[in-house]
mmCIF file of C-alpha atoms in Angstrom:
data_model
loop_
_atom_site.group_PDB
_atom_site.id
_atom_site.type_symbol
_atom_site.label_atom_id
_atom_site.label_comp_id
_atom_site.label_asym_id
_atom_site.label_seq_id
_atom_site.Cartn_x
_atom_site.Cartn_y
_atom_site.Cartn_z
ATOM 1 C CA UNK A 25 51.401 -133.665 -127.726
ATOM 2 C CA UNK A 26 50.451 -132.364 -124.472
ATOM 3 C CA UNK A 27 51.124 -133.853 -120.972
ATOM 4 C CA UNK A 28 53.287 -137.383 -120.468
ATOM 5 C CA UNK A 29 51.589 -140.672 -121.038
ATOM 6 C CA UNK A 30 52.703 -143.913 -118.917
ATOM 7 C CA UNK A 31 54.207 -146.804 -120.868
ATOM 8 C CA UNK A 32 53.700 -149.745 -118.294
ATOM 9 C CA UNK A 33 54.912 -149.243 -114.945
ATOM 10 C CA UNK A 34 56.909 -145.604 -116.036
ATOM 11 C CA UNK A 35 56.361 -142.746 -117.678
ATOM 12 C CA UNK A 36 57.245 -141.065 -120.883
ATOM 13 C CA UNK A 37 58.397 -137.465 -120.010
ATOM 14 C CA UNK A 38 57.218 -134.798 -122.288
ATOM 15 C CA UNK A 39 60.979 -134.468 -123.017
ATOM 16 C CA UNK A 40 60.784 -137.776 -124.837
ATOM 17 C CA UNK A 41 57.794 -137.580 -126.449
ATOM 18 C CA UNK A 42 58.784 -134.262 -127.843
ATOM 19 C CA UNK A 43 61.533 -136.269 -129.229
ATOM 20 C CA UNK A 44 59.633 -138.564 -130.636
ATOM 21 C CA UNK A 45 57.368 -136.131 -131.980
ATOM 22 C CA UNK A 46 60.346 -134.406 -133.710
ATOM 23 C CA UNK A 47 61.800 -137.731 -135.390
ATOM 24 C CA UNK A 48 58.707 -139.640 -135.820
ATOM 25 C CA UNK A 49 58.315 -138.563 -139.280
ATOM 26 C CA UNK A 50 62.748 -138.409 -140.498
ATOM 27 C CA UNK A 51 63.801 -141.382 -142.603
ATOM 28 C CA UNK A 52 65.638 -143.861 -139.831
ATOM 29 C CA UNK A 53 63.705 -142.098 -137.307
ATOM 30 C CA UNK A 54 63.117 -145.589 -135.267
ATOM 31 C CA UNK A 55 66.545 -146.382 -134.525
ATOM 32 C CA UNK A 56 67.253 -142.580 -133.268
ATOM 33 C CA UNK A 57 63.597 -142.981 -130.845
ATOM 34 C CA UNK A 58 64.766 -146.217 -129.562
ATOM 35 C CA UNK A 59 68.231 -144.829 -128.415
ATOM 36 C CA UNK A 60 66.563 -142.230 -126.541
ATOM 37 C CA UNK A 61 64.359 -144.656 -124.804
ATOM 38 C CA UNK A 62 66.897 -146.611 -124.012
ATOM 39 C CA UNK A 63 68.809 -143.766 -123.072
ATOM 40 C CA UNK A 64 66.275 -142.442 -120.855
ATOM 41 C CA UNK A 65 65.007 -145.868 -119.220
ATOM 42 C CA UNK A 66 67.627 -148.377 -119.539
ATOM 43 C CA UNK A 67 66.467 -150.698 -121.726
ATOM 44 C CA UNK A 68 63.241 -150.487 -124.111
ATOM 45 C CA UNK A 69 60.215 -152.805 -122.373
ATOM 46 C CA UNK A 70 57.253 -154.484 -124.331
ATOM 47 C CA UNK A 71 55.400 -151.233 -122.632
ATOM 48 C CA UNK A 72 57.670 -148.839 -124.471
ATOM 49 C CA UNK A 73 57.555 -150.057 -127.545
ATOM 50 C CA UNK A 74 54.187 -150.532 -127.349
ATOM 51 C CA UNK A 75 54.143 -147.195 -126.806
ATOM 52 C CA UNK A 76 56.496 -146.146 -129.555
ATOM 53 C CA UNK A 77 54.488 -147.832 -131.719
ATOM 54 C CA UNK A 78 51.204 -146.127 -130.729
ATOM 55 C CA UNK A 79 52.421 -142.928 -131.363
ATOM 56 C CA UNK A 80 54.648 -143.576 -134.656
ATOM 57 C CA UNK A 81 52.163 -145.953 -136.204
ATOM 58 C CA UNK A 82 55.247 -148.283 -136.762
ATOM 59 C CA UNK A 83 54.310 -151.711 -136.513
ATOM 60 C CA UNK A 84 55.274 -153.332 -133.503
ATOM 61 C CA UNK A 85 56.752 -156.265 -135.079
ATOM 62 C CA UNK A 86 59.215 -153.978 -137.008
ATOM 63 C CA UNK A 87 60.057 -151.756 -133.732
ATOM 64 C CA UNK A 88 61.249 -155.331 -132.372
ATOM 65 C CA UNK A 89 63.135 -156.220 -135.709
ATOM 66 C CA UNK A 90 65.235 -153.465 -135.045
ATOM 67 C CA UNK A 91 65.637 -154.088 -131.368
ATOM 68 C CA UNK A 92 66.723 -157.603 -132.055
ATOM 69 C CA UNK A 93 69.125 -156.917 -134.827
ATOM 70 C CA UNK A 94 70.940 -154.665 -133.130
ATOM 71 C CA UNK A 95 72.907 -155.865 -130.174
ATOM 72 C CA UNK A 96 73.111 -152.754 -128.375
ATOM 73 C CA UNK A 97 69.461 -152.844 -127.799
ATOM 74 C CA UNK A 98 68.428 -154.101 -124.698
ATOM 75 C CA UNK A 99 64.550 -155.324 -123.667
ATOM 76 C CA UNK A 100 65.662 -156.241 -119.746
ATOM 77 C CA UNK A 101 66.772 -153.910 -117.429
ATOM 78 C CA UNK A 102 70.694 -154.011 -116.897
ATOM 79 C CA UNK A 103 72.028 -154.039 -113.241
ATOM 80 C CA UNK A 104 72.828 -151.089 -111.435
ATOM 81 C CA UNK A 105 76.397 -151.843 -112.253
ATOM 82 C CA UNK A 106 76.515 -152.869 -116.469
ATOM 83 C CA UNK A 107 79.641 -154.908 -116.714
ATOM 84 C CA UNK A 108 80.897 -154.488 -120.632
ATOM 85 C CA UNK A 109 83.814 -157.072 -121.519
ATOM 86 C CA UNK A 110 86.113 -155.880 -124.698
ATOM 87 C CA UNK A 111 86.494 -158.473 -127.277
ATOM 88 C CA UNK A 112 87.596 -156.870 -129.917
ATOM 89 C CA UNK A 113 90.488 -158.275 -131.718
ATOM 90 C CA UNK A 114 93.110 -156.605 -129.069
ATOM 91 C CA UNK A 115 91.755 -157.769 -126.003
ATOM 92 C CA UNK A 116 90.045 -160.936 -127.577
ATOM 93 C CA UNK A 117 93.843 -162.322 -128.813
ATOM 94 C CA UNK A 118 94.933 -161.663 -124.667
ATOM 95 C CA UNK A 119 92.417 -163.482 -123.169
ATOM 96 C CA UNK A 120 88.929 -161.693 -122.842
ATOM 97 C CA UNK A 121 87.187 -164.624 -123.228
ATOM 98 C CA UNK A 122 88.327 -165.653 -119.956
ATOM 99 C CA UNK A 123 87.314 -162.613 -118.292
ATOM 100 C CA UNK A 124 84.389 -162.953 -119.438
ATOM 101 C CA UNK A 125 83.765 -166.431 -118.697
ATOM 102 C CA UNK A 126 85.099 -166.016 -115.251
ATOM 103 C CA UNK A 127 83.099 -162.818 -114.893
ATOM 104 C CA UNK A 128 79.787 -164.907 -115.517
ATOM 105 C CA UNK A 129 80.886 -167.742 -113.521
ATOM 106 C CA UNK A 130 81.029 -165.609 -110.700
ATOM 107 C CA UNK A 131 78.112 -163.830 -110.819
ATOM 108 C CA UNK A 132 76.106 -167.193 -111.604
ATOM 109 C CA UNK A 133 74.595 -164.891 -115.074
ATOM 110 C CA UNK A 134 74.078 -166.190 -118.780
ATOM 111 C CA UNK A 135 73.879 -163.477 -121.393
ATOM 112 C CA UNK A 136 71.100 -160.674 -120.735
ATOM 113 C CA UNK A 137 70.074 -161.714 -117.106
ATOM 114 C CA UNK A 138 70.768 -159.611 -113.869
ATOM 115 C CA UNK A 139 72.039 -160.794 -110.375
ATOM 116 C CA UNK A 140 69.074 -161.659 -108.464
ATOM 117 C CA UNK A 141 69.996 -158.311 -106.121
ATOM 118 C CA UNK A 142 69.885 -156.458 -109.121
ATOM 119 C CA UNK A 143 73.414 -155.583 -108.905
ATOM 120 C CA UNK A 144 75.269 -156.904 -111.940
ATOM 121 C CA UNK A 145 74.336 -157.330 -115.291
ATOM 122 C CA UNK A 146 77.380 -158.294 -118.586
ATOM 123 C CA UNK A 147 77.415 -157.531 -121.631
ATOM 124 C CA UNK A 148 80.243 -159.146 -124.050
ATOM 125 C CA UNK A 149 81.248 -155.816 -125.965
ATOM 126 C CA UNK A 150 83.273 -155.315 -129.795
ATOM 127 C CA UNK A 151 85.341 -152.824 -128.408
ATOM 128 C CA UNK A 152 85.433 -150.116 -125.539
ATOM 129 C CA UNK A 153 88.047 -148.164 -126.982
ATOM 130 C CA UNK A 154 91.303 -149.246 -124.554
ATOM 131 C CA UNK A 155 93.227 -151.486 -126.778
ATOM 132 C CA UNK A 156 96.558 -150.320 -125.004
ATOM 133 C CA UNK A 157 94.765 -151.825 -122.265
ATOM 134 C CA UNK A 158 93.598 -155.126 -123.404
ATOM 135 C CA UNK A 159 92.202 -157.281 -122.331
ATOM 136 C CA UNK A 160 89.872 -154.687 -120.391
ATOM 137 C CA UNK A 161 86.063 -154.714 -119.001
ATOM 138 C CA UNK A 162 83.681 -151.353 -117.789
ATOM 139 C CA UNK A 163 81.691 -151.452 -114.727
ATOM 140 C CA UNK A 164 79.644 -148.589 -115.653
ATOM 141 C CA UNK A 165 82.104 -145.526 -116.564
ATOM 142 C CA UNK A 166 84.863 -147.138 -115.003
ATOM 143 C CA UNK A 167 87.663 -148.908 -117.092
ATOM 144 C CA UNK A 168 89.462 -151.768 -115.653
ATOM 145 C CA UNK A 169 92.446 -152.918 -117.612
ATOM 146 C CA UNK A 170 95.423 -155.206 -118.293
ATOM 147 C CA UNK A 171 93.543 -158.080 -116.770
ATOM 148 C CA UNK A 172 93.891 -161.559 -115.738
ATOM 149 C CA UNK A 173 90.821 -163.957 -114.563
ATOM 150 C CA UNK A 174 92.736 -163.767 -111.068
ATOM 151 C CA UNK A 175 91.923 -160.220 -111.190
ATOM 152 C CA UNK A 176 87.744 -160.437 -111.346
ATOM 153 C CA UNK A 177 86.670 -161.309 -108.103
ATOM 154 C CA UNK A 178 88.574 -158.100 -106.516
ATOM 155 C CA UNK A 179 86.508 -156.189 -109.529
ATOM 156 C CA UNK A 180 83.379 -157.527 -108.533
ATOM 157 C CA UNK A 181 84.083 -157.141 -104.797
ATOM 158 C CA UNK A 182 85.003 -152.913 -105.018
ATOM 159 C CA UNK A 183 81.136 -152.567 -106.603
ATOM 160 C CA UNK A 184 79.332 -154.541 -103.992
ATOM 161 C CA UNK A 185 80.396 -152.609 -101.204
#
């Protein structure tokens, strides 16, 4: 497959469709091509799987089955800073909800939006790992832990600056 070919408003690098080209033809191919879109853009746009599609003769309708079944798919662009709230069963039974309830009060978001300055996006998470921690939240690779509600706005404020 020679030279990239734009998806929308961005382009696939020959790295990824390289990839694609390598996979496109594996059993469970789709849901390795879709993490490496993601991976590579952020999220997987109508464009991009448009474009997936095109070149794996996969129907579209099944490329969004997959994206919709699986939460960790995402089809709008997360914020600059992706904030992932814990609640798995350690940091759910100490209060996550509340984090994350405070955390979208805050920031004025419902699940999958972005702040309008394109700052923040949340994502309510199974588990980050950090149960020693619980309840605890990411902002990007940073782990924030042992938290109370109180706790959020200073969170929020450290990334805006």
């Amino acid at each position: 497959m020679a030279g990239a070919q734009a998806a929308g408003d961005y382009t696939f690098s020959q790295e990824l469709l390289t990839f694609i080209d390598e996979w496109k033809e594996k059993p469970g191919s789709l849901i390795m091509i879709l993490h490496k879109t993601q991976e590579t853009f952020g999220y997987i746009s109508r464009p991009a799987a448009e474009q997936i599609s095109r070149i794996t003769g996969i129907p579209l309708a099944r490329i969004y089955g997959v994206i919709t079944f699986y939460h960790f798919f995402k089809t709008t662009m997360p914020g600059k800073y992706k904030i992932s709230v814990c609640l798995g069963t350690a940091c759910y039974l100490k209060g996550a909800q509340d984090l994350l309830d405070e955390t979208r009060s805050l920031l004025g978001l419902k699940p999958d939006e972005v702040t309008e300055d394109g700052l923040f996006s949340i994502d309510a998470v199974r588990c980050i790992g950090c149960c020693g921690l619980a309840p605890a939240l990411t902002v990007g690779t940073d782990t924030h832990g042992k938290l109370t509600k109180d706790m959020i706005p200073g969170i929020i404020a450290q990334y805006r600056k």
